[in-house]
XYZ file of C-alpha atoms in Angstrom:
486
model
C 25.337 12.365 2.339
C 27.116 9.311 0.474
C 24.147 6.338 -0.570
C 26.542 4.295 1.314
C 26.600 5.795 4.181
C 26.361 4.615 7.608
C 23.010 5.230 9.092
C 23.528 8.307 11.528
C 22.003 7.278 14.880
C 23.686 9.803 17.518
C 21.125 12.393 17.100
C 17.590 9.780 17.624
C 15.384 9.444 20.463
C 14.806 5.870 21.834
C 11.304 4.550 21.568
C 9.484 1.275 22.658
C 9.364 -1.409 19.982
C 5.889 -2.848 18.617
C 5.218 -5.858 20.875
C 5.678 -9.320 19.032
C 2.674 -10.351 19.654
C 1.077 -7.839 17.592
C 3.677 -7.628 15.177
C 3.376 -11.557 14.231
C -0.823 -10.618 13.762
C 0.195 -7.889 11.741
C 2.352 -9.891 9.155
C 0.408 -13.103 9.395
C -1.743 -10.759 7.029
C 0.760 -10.423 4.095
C 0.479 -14.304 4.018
C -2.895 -14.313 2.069
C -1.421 -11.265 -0.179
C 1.477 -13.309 -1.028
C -0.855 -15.609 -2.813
C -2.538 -12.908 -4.809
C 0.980 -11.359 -5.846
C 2.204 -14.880 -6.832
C -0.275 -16.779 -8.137
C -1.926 -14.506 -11.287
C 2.022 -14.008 -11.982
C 3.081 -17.338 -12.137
C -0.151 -18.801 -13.663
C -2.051 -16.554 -15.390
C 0.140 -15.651 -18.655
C 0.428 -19.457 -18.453
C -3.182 -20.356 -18.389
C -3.940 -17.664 -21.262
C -1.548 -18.532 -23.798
C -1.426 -22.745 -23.140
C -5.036 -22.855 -21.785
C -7.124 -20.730 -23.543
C -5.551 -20.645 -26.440
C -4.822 -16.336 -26.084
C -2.608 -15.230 -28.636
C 1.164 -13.735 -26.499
C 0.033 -10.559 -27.408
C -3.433 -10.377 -26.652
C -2.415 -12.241 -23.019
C -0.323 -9.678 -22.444
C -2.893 -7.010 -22.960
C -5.026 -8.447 -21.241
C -2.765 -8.362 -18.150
C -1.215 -4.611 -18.348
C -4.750 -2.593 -19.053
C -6.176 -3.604 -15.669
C -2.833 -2.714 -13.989
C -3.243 0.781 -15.981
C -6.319 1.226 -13.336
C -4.631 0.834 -10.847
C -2.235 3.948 -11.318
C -5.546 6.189 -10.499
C -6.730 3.706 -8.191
C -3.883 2.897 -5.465
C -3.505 6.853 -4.697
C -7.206 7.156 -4.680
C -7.260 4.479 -2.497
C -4.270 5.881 -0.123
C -6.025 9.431 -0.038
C -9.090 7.582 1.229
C -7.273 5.707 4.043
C -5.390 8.610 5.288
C -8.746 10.164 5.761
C -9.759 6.691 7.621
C -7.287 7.345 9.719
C -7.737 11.320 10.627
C -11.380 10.167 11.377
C -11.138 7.115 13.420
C -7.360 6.258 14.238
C -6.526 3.650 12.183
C -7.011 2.592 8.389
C -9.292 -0.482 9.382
C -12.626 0.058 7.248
C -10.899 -0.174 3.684
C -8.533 -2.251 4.866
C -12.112 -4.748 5.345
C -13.230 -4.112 2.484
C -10.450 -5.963 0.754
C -11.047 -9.130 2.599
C -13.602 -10.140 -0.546
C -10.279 -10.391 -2.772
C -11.047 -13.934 -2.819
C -14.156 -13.853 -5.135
C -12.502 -12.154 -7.453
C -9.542 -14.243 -7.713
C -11.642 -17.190 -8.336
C -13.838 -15.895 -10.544
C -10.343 -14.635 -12.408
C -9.586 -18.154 -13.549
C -13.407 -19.480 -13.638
C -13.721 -18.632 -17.305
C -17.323 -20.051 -18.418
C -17.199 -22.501 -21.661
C -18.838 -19.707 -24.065
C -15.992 -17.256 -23.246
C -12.992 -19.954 -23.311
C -14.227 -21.261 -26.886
C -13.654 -17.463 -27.757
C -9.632 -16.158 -27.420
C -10.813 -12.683 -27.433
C -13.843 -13.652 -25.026
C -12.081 -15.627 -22.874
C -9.072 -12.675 -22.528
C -11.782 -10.486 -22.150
C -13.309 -11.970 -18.953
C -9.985 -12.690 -17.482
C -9.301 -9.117 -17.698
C -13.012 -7.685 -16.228
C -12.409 -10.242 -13.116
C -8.576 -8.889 -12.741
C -9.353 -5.449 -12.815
C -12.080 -6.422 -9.652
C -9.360 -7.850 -8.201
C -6.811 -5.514 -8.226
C -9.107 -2.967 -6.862
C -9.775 -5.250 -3.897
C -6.149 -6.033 -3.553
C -5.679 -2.198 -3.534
C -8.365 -1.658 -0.696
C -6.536 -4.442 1.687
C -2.633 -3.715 0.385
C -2.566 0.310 0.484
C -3.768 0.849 3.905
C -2.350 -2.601 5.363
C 1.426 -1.063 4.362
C 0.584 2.632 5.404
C 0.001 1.474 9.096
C 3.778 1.108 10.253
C 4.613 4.769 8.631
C 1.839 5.522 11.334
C 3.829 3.834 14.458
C 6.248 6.251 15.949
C 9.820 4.192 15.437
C 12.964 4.411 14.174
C 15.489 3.339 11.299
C 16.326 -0.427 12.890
C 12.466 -0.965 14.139
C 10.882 -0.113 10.437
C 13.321 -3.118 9.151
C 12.073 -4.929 11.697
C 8.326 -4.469 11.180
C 8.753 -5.371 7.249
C 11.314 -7.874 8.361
C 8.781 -9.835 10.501
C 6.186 -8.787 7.398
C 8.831 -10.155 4.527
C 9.027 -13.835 6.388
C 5.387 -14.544 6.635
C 4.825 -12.878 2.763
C 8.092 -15.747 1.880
C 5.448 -18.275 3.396
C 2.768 -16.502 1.281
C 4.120 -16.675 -1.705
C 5.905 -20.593 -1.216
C 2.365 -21.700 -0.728
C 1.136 -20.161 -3.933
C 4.054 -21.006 -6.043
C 4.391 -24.564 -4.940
C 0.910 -25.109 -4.631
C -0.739 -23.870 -7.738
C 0.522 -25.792 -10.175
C 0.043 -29.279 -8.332
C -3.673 -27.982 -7.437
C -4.154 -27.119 -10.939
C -2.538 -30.350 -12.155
C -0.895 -30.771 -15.406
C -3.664 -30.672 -18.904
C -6.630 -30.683 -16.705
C -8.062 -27.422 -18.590
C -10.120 -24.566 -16.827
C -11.498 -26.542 -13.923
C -8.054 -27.688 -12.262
C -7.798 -23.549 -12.315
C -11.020 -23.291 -10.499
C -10.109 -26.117 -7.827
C -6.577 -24.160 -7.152
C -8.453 -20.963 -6.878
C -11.338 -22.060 -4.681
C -8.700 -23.390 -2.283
C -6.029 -20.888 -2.024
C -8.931 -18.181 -2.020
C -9.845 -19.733 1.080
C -6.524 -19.383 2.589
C -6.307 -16.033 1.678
C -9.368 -14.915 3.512
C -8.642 -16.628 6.607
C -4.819 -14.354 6.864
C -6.590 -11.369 5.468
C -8.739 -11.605 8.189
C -5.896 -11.912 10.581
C -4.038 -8.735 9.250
C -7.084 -6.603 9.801
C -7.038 -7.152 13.367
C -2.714 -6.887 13.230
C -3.343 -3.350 11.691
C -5.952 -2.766 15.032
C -2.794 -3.857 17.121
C -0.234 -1.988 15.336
C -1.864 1.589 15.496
C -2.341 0.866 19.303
C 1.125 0.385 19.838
C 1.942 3.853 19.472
C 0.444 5.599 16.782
C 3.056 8.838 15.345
C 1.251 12.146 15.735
C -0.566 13.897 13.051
C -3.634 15.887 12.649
C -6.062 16.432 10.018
C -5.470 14.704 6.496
C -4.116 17.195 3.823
C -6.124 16.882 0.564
C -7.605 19.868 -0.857
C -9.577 20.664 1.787
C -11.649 17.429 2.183
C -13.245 17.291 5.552
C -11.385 14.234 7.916
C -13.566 11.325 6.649
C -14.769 12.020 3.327
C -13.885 10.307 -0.177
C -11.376 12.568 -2.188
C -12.023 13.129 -5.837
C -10.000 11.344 -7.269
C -8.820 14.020 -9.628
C -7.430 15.535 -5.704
C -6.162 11.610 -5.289
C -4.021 11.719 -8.045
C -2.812 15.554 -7.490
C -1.475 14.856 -4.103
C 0.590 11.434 -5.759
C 1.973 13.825 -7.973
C 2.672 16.000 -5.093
C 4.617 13.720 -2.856
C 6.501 12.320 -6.161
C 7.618 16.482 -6.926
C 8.081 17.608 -3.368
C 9.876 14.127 -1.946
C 13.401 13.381 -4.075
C 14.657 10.194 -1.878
C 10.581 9.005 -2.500
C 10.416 9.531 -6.557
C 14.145 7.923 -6.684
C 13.406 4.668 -4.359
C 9.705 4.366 -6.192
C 11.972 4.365 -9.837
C 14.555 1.877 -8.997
C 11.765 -0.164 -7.529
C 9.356 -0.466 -10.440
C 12.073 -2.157 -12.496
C 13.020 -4.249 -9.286
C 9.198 -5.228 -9.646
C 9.089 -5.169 -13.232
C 12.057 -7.694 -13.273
C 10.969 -9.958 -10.909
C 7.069 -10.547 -12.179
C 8.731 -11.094 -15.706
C 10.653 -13.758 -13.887
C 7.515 -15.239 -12.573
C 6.045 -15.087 -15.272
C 8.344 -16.730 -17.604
C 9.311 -19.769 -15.030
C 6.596 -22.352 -16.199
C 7.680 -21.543 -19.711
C 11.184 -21.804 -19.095
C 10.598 -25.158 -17.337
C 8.732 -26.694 -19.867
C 10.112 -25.148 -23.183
C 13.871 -24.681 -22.192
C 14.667 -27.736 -19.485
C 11.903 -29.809 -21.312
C 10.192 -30.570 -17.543
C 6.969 -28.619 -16.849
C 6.868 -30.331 -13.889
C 9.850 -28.234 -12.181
C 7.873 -25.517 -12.013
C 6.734 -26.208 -8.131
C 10.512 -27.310 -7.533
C 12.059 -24.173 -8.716
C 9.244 -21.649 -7.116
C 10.381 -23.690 -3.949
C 14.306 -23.048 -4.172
C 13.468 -19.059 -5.658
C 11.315 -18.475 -2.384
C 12.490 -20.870 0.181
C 15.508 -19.440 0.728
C 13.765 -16.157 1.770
C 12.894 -17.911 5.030
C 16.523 -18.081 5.879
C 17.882 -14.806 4.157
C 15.775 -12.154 4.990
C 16.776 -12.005 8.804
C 20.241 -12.307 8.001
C 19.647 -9.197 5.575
C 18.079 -7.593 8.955
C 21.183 -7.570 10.408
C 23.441 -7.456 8.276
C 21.522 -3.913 7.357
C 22.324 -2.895 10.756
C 25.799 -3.034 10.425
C 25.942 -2.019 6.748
C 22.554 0.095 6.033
C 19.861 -0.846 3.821
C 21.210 0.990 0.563
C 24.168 -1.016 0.568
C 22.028 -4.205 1.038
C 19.942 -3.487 -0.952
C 22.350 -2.694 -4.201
C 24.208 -5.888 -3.390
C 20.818 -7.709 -3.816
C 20.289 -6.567 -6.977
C 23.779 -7.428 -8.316
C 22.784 -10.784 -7.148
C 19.747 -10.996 -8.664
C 21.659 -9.830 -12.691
C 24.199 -12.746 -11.752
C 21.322 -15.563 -10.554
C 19.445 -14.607 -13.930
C 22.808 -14.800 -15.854
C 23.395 -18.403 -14.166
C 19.827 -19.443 -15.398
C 21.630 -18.921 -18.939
C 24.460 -20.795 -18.294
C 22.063 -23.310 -16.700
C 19.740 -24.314 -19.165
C 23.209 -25.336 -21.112
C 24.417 -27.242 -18.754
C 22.371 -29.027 -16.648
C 19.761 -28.958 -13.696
C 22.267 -28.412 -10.839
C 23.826 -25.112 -12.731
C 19.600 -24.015 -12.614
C 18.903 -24.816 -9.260
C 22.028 -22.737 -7.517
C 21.146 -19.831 -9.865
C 17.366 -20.124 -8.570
C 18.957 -20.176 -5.031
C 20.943 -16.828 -5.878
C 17.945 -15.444 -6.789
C 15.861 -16.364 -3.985
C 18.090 -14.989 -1.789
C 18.112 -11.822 -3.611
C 14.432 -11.836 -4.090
C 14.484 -11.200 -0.043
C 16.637 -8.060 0.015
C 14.920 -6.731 -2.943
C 11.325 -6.867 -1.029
C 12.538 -6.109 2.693
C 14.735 -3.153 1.646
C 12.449 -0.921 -0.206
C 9.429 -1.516 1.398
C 11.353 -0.463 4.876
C 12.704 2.360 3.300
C 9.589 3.496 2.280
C 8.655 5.194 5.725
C 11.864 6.464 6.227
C 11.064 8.974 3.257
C 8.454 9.687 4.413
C 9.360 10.123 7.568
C 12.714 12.367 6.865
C 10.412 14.596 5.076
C 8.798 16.097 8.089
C 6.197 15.367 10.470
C 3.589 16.826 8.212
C 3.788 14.007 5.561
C 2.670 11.324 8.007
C -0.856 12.624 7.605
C -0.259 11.893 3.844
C 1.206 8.731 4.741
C -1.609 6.762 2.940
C -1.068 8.994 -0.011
C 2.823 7.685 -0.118
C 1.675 4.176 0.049
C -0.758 4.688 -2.590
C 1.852 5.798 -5.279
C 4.343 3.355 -4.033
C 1.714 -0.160 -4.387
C 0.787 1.484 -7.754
C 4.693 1.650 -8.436
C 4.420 -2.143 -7.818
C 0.847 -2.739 -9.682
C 2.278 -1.320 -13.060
C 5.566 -3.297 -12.716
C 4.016 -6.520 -11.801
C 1.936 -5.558 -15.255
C 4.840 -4.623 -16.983
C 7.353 -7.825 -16.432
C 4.406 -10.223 -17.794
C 4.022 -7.866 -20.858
C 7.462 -7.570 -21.628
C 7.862 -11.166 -21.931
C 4.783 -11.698 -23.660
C 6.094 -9.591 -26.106
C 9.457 -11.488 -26.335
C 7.324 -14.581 -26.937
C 5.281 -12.880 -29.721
C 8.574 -11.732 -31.515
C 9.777 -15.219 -31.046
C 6.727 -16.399 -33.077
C 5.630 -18.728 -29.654
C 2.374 -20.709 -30.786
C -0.350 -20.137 -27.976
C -2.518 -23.600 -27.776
C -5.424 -25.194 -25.650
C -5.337 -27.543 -23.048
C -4.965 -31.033 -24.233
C -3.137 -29.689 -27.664
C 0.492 -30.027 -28.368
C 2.037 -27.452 -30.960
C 5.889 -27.480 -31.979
C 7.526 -24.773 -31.210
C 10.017 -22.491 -33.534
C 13.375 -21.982 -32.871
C 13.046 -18.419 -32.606
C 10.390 -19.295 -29.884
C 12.707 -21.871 -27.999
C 15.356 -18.763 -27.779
C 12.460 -16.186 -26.865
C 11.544 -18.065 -24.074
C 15.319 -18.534 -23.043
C 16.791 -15.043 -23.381
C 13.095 -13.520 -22.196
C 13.484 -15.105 -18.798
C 17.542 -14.515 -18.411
C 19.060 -12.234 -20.464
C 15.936 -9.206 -20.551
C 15.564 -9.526 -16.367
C 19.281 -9.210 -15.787
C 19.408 -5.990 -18.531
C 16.476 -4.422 -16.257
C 18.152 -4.777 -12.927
C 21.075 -3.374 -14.433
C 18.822 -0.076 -14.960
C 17.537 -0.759 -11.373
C 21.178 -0.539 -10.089
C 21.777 2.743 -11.676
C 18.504 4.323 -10.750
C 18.825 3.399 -7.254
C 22.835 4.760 -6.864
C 20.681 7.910 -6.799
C 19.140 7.504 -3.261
C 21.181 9.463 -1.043
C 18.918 9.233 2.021
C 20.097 6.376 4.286
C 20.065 7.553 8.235
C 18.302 9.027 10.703
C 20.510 12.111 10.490
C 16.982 14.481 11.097
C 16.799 12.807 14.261
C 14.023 10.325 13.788
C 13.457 7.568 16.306
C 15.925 4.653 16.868
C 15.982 2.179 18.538
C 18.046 -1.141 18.418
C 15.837 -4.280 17.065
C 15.522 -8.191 17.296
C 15.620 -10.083 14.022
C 12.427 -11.870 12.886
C 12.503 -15.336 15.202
C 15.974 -14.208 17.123
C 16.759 -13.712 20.458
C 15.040 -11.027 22.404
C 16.793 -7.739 22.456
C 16.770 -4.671 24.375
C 13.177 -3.945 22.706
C 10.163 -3.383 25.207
C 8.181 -6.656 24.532
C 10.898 -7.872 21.957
């Protein structure tokens, strides 16, 4: 079958949609995760190179080892849920266990005065608290994104699920990007980090909270069949080793093409857009000269995810998600290209090419993520007991490229010769670093979506040709449609 190709719907059985109701509680959980995948990369690059006074390349470090974890970890993790889930019906207890992300995250930034005097100190504790963190992010996000592989729907209804999902993550992540930096406040040191933390930890907790009992709804709406978890021979309910964890992610990588192709295209789609994060306070205060756009142009990257993500709903409906989901990508290498052209020629040429890219940034999350289950899913019936295991390779996918995009462009900035400094110091930069931090944030994201483009022409799966079930869906917020409780 083409990648383009229309999805096939003649041969799928109807089913009832998830309720609203429970599918609002279900998403209103990604709101608290959209801080944690925003705020450490937008900020925390940031706070070790202009803060601390952390040399690029030892900030970078200190960022991709404790994502290196989490390659072992996330699989681990999804082996353990799907056993959650053979046991007791749903993927609730380690999903609970997540909910103490918070500490973590605040303890991240709440570097103690003997460590911050140190660089190597001071990138050292940043690193032990982000490694917690990550595991706790792992225990909440794996499970919380396994659970609609687990509900027995079709093609249209698993864009809807991450469709509803991708709207209240937008919200997530706006709240996070635009709040941060005015929380932290502009030379305030270490403690405006610690204020911004303690308060968006809060509202984390409160949404995570939420989600766990969304997940509780979701696997009540109609949970898919499935017996036993595979693994080795663990007994329903027991921890895997993870030696077995990381056997069956290599398993469902080897045995499930559509899966390893979507999971390669995606970790440079996630690899480009952390680098973008990343580089955004740097670009605003070393290329536009304005530090203080940083909260404005977080606000027109994500904002306009609000509005595009359930006109990428159905506009997938009529076009199929590969198609989208290529054309969002192309958008994204032309919205970094305008960022270029921008920083030439003034603020308005920046702000449309943030727009672009906002835009872009909400086909490039609602896409994958809802084609995730479909692999799964067109692989057989027997997978969905390994559904957890799927998830597990696909967040570490994420993990390593959310490491990756801050790493590359600390790099950049090293090669550039960028002068890390402390709060309160000013330092002039080179040249070389001036055009580091340009080309970095422009020219080096559009390069790797290019490579996302061609990996992902490779994903020829697209349809419910195997006869999975479909059903015709309600955008996020539209009118009711002919779903049951729609």
């Amino acid at each position: 079958m083409s990648a383009l190709s229309r999805p096939n719907r003649g041969t799928a059985r109807p089913t009832a949609a998830v309720p609203r109701a429970g599918l609002v509680q279900y998403a209103l959980g990604s709101a608290g995760m959209g801080i944690y995948v925003t705020v450490p990369g937008l900020l925390l690059l940031y706070f070790l190179t202009d803060t601390l006074g952390v040399p690029p390349w030892l900030a970078g470090l200190a960022l991709l080892v404790p994502k290196v974890v989490d390659v072992v970890l996330h699989p681990f993790v999804g082996s353990v849920s799907d056993r959650d889930r053979a046991r007791n019906g749903n993927r609730v207890r380690v999903l609970a266990a997540g909910c103490l992300l918070a500490v973590a995250f605040t303890a991240t930034f709440a570097v103690p005065g003997s460590a911050a005097a140190d660089p190597y100190l001071a990138a050292g504790w940043v690193a032990v608290w982000f490694v917690v963190g990550n595991t706790l992010f792992a225990a909440y996000q794996v499970p919380y994104l396994a659970t609609p592989t687990d509900v027995d729907v079709g093609y249209d209804e698993r864009t809807r699920i991450m469709s509803f999902r991708m709207v209240v993550l937008t919200l997530g992540i706006l709240v996070g990007g635009a709040l941060a930096p005015l929380l932290v406040g502009d030379g305030s040191g270490v403690s405006g980090y610690v204020v911004m933390a303690l308060c968006l930890g809060a509202f984390m907790l409160v949404f995570q909270a939420v989600g766990v009992g969304g997940v509780r709804s979701l696997a009540r709406a109609g949970t898919a069949p499935g017996g036993a978890a595979e693994g080795g021979g663990t007994a329903a309910g027991a921890v895997p080793p993870a030696r077995a964890a990381l056997a069956q992610a290599w398993s469902v990588l080897r045995a499930n093409r559509s899966f390893r192709v979507l999971a390669g295209s995606y970790l440079l789609v996630s690899t480009t857009t952390h680098l973008v994060l990343a580089g955004l306070p740097y670009f605003a205060e070393y290329a536009l000269g304005r530090p203080g756009l940083t909260t404005v142009l977080v606000g027109s990257f994500v904002a306009p995810a609000l509005v595009a993500t359930p006109v990428w709903f159905r506009i997938s409906r009529t076009l199929g998600k590969q198609r989208c989901l290529l054309a969002a990508q192309w958008a994204f290498v032309l919205g970094s290209l305008g960022m270029l052209a921008g920083a030439r020629t003034g603020l308005a040429v920046v702000v449309l090419a943030t727009l672009v890219l906002g835009v872009s940034f909400a086909g490039l999350q609602l896409f994958p993520f809802s084609m995730v289950p479909d692999t799964v899913r067109a692989a057989g019936t027997g997978e969905l007991d390994r559904a957890g295991a799927y998830t597990g390779v696909w967040t570490a996918t994420e993990a390593v490229g959310s490491a990756a995009g801050p790493y590359l462009y600390s790099a950049a900035l090293a090669v550039g010769g960028f002068a890390a400094t402390r709060a309160g110091e000013q330092v002039a930069q080179t040249a070389g670093a001036h055009t580091a931090v340009l080309l970095g944030f422009t020219v080096l994201p559009a390069a790797l979506m290019v490579l996302s483009v061609l990996a992902q022409r490779r994903y020829l799966l697209d349809s419910d040709a195997r006869g999975l079930p479909e059903q015709p869906a309600a955008a996020p917020g539209g009118a009711p449609g002919t779903h049951q409780g729609a």
